[in-house]
Coordinates of N, CA and C in Angstrom, one line a residue:
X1 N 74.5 115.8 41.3 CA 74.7 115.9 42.7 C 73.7 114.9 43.5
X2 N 74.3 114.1 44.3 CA 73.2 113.3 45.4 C 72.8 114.7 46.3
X3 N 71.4 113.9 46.8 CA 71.2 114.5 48.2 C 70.7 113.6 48.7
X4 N 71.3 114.1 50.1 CA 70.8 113.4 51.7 C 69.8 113.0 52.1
X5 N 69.0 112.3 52.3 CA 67.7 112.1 52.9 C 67.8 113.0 53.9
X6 N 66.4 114.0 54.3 CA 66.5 114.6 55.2 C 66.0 113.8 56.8
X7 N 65.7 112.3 56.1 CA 64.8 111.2 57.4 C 66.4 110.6 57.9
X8 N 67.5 110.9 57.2 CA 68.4 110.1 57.9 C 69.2 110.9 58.9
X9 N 69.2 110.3 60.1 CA 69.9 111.2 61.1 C 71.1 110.1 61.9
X10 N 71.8 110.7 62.4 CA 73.4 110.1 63.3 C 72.6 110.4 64.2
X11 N 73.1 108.9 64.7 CA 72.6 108.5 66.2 C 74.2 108.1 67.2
X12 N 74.4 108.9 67.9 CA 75.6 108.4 68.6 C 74.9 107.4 70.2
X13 N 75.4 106.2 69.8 CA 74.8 105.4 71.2 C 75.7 106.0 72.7
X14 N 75.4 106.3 73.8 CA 76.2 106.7 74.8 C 77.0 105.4 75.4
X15 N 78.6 105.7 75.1 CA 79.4 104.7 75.8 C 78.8 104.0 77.3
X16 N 78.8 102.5 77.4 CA 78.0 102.1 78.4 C 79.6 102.2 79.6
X17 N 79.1 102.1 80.9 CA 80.0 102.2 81.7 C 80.0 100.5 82.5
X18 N 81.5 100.2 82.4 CA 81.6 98.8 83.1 C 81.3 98.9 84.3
X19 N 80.1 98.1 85.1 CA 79.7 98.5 86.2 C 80.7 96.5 86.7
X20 N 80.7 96.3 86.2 CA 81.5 94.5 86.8 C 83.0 95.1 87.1
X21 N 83.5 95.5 85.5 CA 84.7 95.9 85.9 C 85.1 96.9 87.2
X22 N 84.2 97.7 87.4 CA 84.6 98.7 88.2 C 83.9 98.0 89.6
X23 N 83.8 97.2 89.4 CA 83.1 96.4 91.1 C 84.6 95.4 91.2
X24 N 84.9 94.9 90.5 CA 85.8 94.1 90.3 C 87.5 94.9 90.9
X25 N 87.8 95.9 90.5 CA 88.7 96.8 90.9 C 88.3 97.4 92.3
X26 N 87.3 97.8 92.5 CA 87.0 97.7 93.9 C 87.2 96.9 95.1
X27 N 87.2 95.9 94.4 CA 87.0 94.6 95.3 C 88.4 93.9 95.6
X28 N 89.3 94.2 94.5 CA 90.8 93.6 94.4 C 91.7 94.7 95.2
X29 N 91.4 95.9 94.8 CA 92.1 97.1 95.8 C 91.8 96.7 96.9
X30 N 90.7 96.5 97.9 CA 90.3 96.3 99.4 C 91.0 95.1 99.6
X31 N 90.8 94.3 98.8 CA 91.6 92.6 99.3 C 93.0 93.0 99.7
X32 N 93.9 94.4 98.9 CA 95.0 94.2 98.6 C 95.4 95.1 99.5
X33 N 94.6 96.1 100.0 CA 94.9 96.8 100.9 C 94.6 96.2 102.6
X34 N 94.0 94.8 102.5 CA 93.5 94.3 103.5 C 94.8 93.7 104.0
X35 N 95.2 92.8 103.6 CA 96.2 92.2 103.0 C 97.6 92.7 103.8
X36 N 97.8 93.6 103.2 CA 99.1 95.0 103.2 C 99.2 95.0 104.5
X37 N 97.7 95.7 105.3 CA 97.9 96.0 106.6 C 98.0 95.2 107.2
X38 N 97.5 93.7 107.1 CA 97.7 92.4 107.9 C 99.0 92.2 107.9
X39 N 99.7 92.0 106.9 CA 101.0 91.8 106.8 C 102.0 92.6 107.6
X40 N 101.8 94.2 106.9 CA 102.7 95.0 108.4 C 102.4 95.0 109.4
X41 N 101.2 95.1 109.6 CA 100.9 94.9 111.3 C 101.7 93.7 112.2
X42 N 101.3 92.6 110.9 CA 102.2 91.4 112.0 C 103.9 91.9 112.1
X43 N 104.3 92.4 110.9 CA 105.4 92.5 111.2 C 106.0 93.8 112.1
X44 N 105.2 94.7 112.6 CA 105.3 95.2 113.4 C 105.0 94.7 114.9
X45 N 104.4 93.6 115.0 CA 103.9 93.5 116.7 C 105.9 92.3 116.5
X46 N 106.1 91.8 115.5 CA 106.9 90.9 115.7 C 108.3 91.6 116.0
X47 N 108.7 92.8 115.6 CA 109.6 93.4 115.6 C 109.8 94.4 116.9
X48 N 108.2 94.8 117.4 CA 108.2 95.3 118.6 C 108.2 94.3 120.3
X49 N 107.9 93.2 119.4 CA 108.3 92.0 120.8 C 109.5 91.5 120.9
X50 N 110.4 91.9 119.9 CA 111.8 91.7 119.5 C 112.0 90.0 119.0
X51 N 113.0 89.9 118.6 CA 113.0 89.0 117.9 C 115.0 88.0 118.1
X52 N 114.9 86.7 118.5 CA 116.0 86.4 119.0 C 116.5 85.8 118.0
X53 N 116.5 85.8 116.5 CA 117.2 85.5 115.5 C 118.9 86.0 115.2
X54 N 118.8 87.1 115.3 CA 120.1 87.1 115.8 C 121.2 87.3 116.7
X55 N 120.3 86.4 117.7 CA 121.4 86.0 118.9 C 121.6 84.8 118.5
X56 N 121.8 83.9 118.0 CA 122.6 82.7 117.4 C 123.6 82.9 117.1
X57 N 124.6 81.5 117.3 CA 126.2 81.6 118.0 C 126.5 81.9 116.1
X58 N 125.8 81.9 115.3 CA 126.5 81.9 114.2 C 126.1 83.1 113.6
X59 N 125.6 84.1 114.0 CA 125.1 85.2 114.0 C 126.0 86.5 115.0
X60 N 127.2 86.1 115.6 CA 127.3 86.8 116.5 C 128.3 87.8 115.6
X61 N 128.8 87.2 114.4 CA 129.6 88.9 114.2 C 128.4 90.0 113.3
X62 N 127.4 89.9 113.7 CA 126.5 91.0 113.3 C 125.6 91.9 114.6
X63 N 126.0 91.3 115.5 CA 125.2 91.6 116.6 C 126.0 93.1 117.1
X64 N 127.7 93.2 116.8 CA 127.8 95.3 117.2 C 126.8 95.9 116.5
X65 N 126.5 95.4 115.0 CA 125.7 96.6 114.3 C 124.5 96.9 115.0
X66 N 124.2 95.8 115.9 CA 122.6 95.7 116.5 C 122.4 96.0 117.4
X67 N 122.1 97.4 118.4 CA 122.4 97.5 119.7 C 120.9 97.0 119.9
X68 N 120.9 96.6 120.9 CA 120.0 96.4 122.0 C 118.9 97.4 121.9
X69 N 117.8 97.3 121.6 CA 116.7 98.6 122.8 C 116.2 97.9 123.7
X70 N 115.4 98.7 124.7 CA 114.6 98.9 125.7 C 113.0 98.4 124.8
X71 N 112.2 98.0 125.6 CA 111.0 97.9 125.1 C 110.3 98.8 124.5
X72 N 110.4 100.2 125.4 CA 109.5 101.1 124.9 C 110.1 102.2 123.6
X73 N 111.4 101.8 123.5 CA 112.1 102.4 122.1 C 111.5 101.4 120.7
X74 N 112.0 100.1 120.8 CA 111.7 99.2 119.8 C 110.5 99.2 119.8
X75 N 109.3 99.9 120.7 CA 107.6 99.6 120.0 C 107.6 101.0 119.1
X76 N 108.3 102.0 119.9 CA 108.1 103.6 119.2 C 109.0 103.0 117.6
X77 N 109.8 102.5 117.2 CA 110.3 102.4 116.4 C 109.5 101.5 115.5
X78 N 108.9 100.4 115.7 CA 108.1 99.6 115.3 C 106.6 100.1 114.6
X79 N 106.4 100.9 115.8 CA 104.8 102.0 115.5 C 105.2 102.8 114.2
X80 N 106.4 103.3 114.5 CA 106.6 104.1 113.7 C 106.8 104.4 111.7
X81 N 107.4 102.8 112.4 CA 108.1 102.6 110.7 C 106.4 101.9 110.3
X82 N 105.4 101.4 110.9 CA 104.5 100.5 110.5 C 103.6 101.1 110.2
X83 N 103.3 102.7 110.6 CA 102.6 103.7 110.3 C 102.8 104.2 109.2
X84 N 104.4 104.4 108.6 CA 104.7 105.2 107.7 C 104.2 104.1 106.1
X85 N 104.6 102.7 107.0 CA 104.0 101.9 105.9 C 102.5 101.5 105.4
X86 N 101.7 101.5 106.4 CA 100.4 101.5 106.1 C 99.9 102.8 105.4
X87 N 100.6 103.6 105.6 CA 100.2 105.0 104.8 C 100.3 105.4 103.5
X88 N 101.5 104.5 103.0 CA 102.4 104.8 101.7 C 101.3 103.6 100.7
X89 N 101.1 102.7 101.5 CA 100.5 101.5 100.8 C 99.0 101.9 100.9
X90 N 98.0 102.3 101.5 CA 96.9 103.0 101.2 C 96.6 103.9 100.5
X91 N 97.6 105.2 99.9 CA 98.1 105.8 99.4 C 98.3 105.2 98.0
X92 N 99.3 104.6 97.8 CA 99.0 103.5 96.6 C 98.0 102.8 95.8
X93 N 97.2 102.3 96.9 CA 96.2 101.7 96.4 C 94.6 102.4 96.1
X94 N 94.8 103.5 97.1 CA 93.4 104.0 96.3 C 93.9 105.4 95.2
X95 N 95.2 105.4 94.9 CA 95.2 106.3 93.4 C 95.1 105.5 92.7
X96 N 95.2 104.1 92.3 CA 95.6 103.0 91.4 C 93.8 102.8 91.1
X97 N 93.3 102.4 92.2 CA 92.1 102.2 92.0 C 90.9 103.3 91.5
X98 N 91.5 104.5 91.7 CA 90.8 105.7 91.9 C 90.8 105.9 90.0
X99 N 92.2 105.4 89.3 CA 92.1 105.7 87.9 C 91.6 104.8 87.3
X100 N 91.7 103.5 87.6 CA 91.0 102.1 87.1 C 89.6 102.5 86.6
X101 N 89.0 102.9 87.8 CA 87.6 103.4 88.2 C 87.3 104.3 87.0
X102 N 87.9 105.3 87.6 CA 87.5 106.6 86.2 C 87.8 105.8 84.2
X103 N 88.6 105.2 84.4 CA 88.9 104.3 83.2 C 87.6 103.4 82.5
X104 N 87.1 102.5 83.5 CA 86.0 101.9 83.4 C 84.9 103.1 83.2
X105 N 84.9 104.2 83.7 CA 83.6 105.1 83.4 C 83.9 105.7 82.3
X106 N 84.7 105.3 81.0 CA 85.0 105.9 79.7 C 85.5 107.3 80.0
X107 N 86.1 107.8 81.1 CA 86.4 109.2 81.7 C 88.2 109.2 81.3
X108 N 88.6 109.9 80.3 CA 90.0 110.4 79.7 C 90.8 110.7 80.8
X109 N 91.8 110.3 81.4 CA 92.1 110.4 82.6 C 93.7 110.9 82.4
X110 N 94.1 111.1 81.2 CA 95.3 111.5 80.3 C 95.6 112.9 80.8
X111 N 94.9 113.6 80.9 CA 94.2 115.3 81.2 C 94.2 115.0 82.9
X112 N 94.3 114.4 83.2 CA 93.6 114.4 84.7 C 95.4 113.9 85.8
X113 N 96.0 112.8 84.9 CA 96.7 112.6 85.5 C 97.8 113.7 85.3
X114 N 97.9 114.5 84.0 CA 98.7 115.7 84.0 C 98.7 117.0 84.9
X115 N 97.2 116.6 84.9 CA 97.3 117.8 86.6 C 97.6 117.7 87.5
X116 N 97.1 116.5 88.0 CA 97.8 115.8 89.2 C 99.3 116.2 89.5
X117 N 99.8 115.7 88.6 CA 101.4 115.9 88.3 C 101.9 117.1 88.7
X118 N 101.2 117.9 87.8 CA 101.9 119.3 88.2 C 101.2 120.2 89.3
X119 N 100.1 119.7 90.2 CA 100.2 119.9 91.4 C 100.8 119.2 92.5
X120 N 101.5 118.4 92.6 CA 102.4 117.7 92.8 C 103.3 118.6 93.0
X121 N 103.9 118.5 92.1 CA 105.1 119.5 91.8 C 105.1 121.1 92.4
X122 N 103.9 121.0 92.1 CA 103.4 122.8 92.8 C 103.7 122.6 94.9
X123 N 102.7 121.5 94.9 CA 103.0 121.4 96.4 C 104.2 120.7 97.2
X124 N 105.1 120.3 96.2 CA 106.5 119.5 96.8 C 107.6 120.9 96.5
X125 N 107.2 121.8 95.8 CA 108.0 123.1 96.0 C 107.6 123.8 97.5
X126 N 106.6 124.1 97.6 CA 105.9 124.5 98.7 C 106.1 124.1 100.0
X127 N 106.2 122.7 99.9 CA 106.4 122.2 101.1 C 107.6 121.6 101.2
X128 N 108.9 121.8 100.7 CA 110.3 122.0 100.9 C 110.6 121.3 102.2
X129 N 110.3 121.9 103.1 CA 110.5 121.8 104.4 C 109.9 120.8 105.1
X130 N 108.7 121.1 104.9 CA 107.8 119.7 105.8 C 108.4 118.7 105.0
X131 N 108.5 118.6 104.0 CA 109.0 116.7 103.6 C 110.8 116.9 103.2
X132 N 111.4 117.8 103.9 CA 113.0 117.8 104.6 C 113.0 116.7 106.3
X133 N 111.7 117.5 106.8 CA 111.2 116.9 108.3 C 111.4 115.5 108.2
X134 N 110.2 115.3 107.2 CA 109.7 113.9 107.2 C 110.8 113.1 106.9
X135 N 111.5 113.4 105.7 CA 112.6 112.1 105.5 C 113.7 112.0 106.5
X136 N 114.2 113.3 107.3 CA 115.0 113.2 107.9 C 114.4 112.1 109.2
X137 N 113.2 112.4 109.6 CA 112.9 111.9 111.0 C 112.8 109.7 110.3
X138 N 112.4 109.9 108.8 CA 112.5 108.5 108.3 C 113.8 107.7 108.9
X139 N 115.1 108.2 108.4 CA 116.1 107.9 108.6 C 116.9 107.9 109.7
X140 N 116.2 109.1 110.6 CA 116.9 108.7 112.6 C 116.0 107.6 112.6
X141 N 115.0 107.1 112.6 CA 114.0 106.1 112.8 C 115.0 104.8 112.5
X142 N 115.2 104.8 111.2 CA 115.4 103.0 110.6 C 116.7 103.2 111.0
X143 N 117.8 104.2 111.1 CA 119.2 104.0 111.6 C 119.3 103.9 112.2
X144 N 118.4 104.5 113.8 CA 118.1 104.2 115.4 C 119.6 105.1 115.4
X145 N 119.5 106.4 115.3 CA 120.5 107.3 115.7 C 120.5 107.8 117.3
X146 N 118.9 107.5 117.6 CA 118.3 108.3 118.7 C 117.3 107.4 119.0
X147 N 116.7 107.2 120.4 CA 115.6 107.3 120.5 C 115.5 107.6 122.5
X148 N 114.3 107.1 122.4 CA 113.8 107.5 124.1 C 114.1 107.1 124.8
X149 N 114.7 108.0 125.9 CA 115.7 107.7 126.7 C 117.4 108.1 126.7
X150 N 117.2 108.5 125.7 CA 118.8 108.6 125.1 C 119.2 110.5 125.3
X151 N 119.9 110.9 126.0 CA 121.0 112.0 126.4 C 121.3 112.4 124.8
X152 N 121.2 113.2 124.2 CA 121.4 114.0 123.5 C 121.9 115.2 123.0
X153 N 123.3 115.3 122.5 CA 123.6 117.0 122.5 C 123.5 117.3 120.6
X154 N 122.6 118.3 120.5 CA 122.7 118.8 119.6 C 122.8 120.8 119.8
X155 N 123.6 121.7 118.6 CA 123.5 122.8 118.0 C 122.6 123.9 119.3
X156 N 121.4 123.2 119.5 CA 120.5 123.8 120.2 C 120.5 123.4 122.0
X157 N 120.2 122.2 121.9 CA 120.3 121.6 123.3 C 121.2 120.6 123.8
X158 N 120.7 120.5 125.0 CA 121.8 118.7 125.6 C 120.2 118.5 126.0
X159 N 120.0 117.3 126.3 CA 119.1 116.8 127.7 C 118.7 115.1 126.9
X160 N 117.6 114.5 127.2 CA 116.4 113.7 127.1 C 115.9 113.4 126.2
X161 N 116.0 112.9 125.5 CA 114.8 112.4 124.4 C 113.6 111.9 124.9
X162 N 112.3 112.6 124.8 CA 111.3 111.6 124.9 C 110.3 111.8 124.4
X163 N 110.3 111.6 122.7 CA 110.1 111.5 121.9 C 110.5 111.6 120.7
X164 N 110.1 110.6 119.5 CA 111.4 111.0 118.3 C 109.8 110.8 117.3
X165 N 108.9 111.7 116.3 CA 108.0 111.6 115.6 C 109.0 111.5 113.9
X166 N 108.4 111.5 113.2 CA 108.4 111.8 111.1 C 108.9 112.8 111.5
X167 N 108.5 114.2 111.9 CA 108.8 115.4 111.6 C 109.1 116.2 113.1
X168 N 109.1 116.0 114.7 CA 109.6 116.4 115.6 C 109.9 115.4 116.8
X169 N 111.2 115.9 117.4 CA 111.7 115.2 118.1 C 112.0 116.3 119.5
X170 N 111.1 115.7 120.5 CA 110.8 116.3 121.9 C 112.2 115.8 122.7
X171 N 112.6 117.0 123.4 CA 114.0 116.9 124.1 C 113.5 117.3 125.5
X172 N 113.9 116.6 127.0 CA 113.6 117.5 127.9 C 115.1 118.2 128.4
X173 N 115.3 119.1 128.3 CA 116.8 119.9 128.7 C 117.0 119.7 129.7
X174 N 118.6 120.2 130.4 CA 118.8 120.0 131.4 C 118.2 120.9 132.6
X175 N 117.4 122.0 132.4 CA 117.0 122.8 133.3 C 115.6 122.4 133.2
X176 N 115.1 121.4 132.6 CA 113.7 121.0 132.9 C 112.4 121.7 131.8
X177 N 113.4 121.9 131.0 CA 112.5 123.1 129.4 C 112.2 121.6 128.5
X178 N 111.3 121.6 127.9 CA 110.6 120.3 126.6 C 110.9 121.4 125.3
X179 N 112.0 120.7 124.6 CA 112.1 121.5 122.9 C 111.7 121.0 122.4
X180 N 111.2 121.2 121.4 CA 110.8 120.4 119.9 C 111.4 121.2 118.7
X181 N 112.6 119.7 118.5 CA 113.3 120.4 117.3 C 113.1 119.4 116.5
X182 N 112.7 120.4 114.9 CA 112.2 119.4 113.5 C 113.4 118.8 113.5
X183 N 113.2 118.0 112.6 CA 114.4 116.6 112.3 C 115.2 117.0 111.2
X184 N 114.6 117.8 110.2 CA 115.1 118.0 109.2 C 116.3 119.4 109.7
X185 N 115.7 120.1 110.8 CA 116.9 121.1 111.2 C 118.5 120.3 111.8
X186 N 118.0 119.6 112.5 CA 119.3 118.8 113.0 C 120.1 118.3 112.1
X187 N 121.3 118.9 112.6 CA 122.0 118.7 111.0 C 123.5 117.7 112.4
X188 N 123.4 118.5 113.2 CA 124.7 117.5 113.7 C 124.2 117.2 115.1
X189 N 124.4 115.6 115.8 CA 124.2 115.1 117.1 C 124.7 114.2 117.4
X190 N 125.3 114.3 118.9 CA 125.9 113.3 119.5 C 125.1 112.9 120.7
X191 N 125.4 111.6 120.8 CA 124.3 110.5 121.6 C 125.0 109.7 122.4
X192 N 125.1 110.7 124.2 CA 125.9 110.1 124.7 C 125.5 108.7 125.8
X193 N 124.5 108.2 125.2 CA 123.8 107.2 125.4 C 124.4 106.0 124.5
X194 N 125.3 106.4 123.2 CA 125.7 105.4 123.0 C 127.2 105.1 123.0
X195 N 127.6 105.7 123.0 CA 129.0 106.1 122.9 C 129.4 105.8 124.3
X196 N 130.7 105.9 125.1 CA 131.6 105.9 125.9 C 131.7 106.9 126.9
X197 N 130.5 107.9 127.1 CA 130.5 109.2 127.3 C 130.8 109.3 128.8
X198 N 132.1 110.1 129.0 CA 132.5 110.0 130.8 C 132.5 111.9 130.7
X199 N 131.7 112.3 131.9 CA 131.2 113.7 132.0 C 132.6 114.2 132.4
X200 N 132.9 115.4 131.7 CA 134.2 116.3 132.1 C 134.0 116.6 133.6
X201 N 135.2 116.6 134.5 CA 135.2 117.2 135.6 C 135.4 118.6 135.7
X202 N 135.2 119.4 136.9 CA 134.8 120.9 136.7 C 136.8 121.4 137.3
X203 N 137.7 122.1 137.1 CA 138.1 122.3 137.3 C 138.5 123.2 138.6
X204 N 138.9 122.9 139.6 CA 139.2 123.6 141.1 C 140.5 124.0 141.3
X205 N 140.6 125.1 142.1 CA 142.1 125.5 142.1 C 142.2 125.0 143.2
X206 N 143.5 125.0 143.7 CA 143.7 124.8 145.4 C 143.8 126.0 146.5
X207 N 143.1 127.1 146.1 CA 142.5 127.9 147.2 C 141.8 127.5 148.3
X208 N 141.2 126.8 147.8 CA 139.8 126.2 148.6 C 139.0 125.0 147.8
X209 N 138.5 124.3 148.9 CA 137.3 123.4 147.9 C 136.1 123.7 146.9
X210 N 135.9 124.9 147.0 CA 134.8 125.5 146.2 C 135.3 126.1 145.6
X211 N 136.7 127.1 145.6 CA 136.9 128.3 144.8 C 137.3 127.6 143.2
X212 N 137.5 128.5 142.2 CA 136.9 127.9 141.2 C 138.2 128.7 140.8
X213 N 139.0 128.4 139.3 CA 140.3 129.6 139.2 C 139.4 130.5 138.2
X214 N 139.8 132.0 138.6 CA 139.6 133.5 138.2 C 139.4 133.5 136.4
X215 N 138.8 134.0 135.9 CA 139.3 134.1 134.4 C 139.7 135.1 134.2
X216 N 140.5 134.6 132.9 CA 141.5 135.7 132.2 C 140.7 136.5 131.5
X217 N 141.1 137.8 131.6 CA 140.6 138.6 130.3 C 141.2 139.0 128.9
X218 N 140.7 138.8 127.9 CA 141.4 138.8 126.7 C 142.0 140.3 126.4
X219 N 143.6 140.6 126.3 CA 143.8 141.4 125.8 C 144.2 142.5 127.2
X220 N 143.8 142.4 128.8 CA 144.1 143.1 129.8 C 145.8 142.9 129.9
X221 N 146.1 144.0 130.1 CA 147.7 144.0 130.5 C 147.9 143.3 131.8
X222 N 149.3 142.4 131.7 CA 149.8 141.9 132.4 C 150.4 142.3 133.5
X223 N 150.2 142.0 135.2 CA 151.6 143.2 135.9 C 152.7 143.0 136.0
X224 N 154.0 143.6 136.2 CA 155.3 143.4 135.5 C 156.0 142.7 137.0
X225 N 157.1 142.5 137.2 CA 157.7 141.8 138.4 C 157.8 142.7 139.5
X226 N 158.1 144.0 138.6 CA 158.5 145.1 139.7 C 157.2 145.6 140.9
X227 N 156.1 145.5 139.3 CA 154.9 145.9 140.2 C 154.3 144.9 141.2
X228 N 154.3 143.5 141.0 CA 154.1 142.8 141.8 C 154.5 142.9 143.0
X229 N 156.5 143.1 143.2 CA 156.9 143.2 144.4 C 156.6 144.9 145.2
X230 N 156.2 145.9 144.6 CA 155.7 146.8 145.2 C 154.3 146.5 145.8
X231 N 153.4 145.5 144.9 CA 152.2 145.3 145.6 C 152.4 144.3 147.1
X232 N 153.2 143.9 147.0 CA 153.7 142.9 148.2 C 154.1 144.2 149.7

């Protein structure tokens, strides 16, 4: 049988941590998030100053799909979508960098991003509803179904739009009440700001100029001819 030297011992050296690499991924994420926001931003101030590209004579059978806004709708629209995009792309960039990082610190991140995941999953069950809001208000946004200024009838109200957010959209009614109904609740609306909308007239009898005709009751008996001429 051998034996071991009892002078010989395992030496485990401690994994050194990339301090370049992880300056380096710091430094590329900021550029790229610098970048991102310069880019939407411009393309937000360019889209909220409007843009006369497609008013060209060879451009004109695309111009029904494109109504017109008002200035203060096309900036809300503009803010809006440029927000949702600076958010998604910051968002991006510091998970990406956030794992790089832990990568470069020899930190197993295999375990880490499996949690992640399934809290994820835990909190997109949970919040059902709030990101029902959010996509729905995504999509009145880039389809311009609605915005400010615009007469409204939905389920709940008629009045005003004035304001359309991600997740609520402020109505002033016709009696002078402010709703706030989620986006994701609106399931059906008509926008008679866009459409052809001519207000019904009220119907009058010829009694008089104010009198209005009587309503019927459902189901009350009728009087017969006889009794008529006895009421005479």
């Amino acid at each position: 049988m051998t034996s071991i030297p009892l002078s010989e011992t395992i030496t485990l050296e401690p994994e050194k941590i990339d301090l370049v690499s992880i300056l380096i991924t710091i430094g590329v994420g900021l550029a790229v998030w610098i970048v991102a926001r310069f880019i939407i931003g411009r393309i937000t101030r360019r889209v909220s100053a409007g843009s006369s590209f497609f008013k060209k004579a060879h451009f004109k059978w695309v111009q029904p799909a494109i109504r017109a806004l008002d200035h203060e709708r096309r900036s809300q629209r503009a803010e809006t979508i440029g927000t949702l995009l600076t958010s998604l792309v910051s968002v991006i960039v510091v998970v990406i960098v956030i794992i790089y990082v832990l990568k470069y610190m020899n930190v197993d991140v295999a375990p880490l991003l499996t949690s992640v995941g399934i809290l994820g999953v835990a909190i997109g069950f949970g919040a059902q509803q709030l990101i029902r809001d959010f996509l729905a208000g995504i999509f009145i946004t880039i389809e311009d179904q609605y915005g400010i200024g615009d007469v409204i009838v939905t389920s709940e109200v008629v009045g005003t739009v004035e304001s359309v957010g991600l997740r609520i959209t402020r109505v002033r009614a016709e009696d002078g009440a402010i709703w706030y109904l989620r986006n994701g609740e609106i399931l059906r609306v008509g926008n008679r700001s866009q459409g052809d909308y001519v207000p019904l007239e009220t119907p009058v009898t010829s009694d008089g100029p104010g009198a209005a005709a009587a309503p019927v009751t459902a189901g009350a008996p009728r009087a017969t001819k006889a009794e008529e001429k006895s009421n005479e």
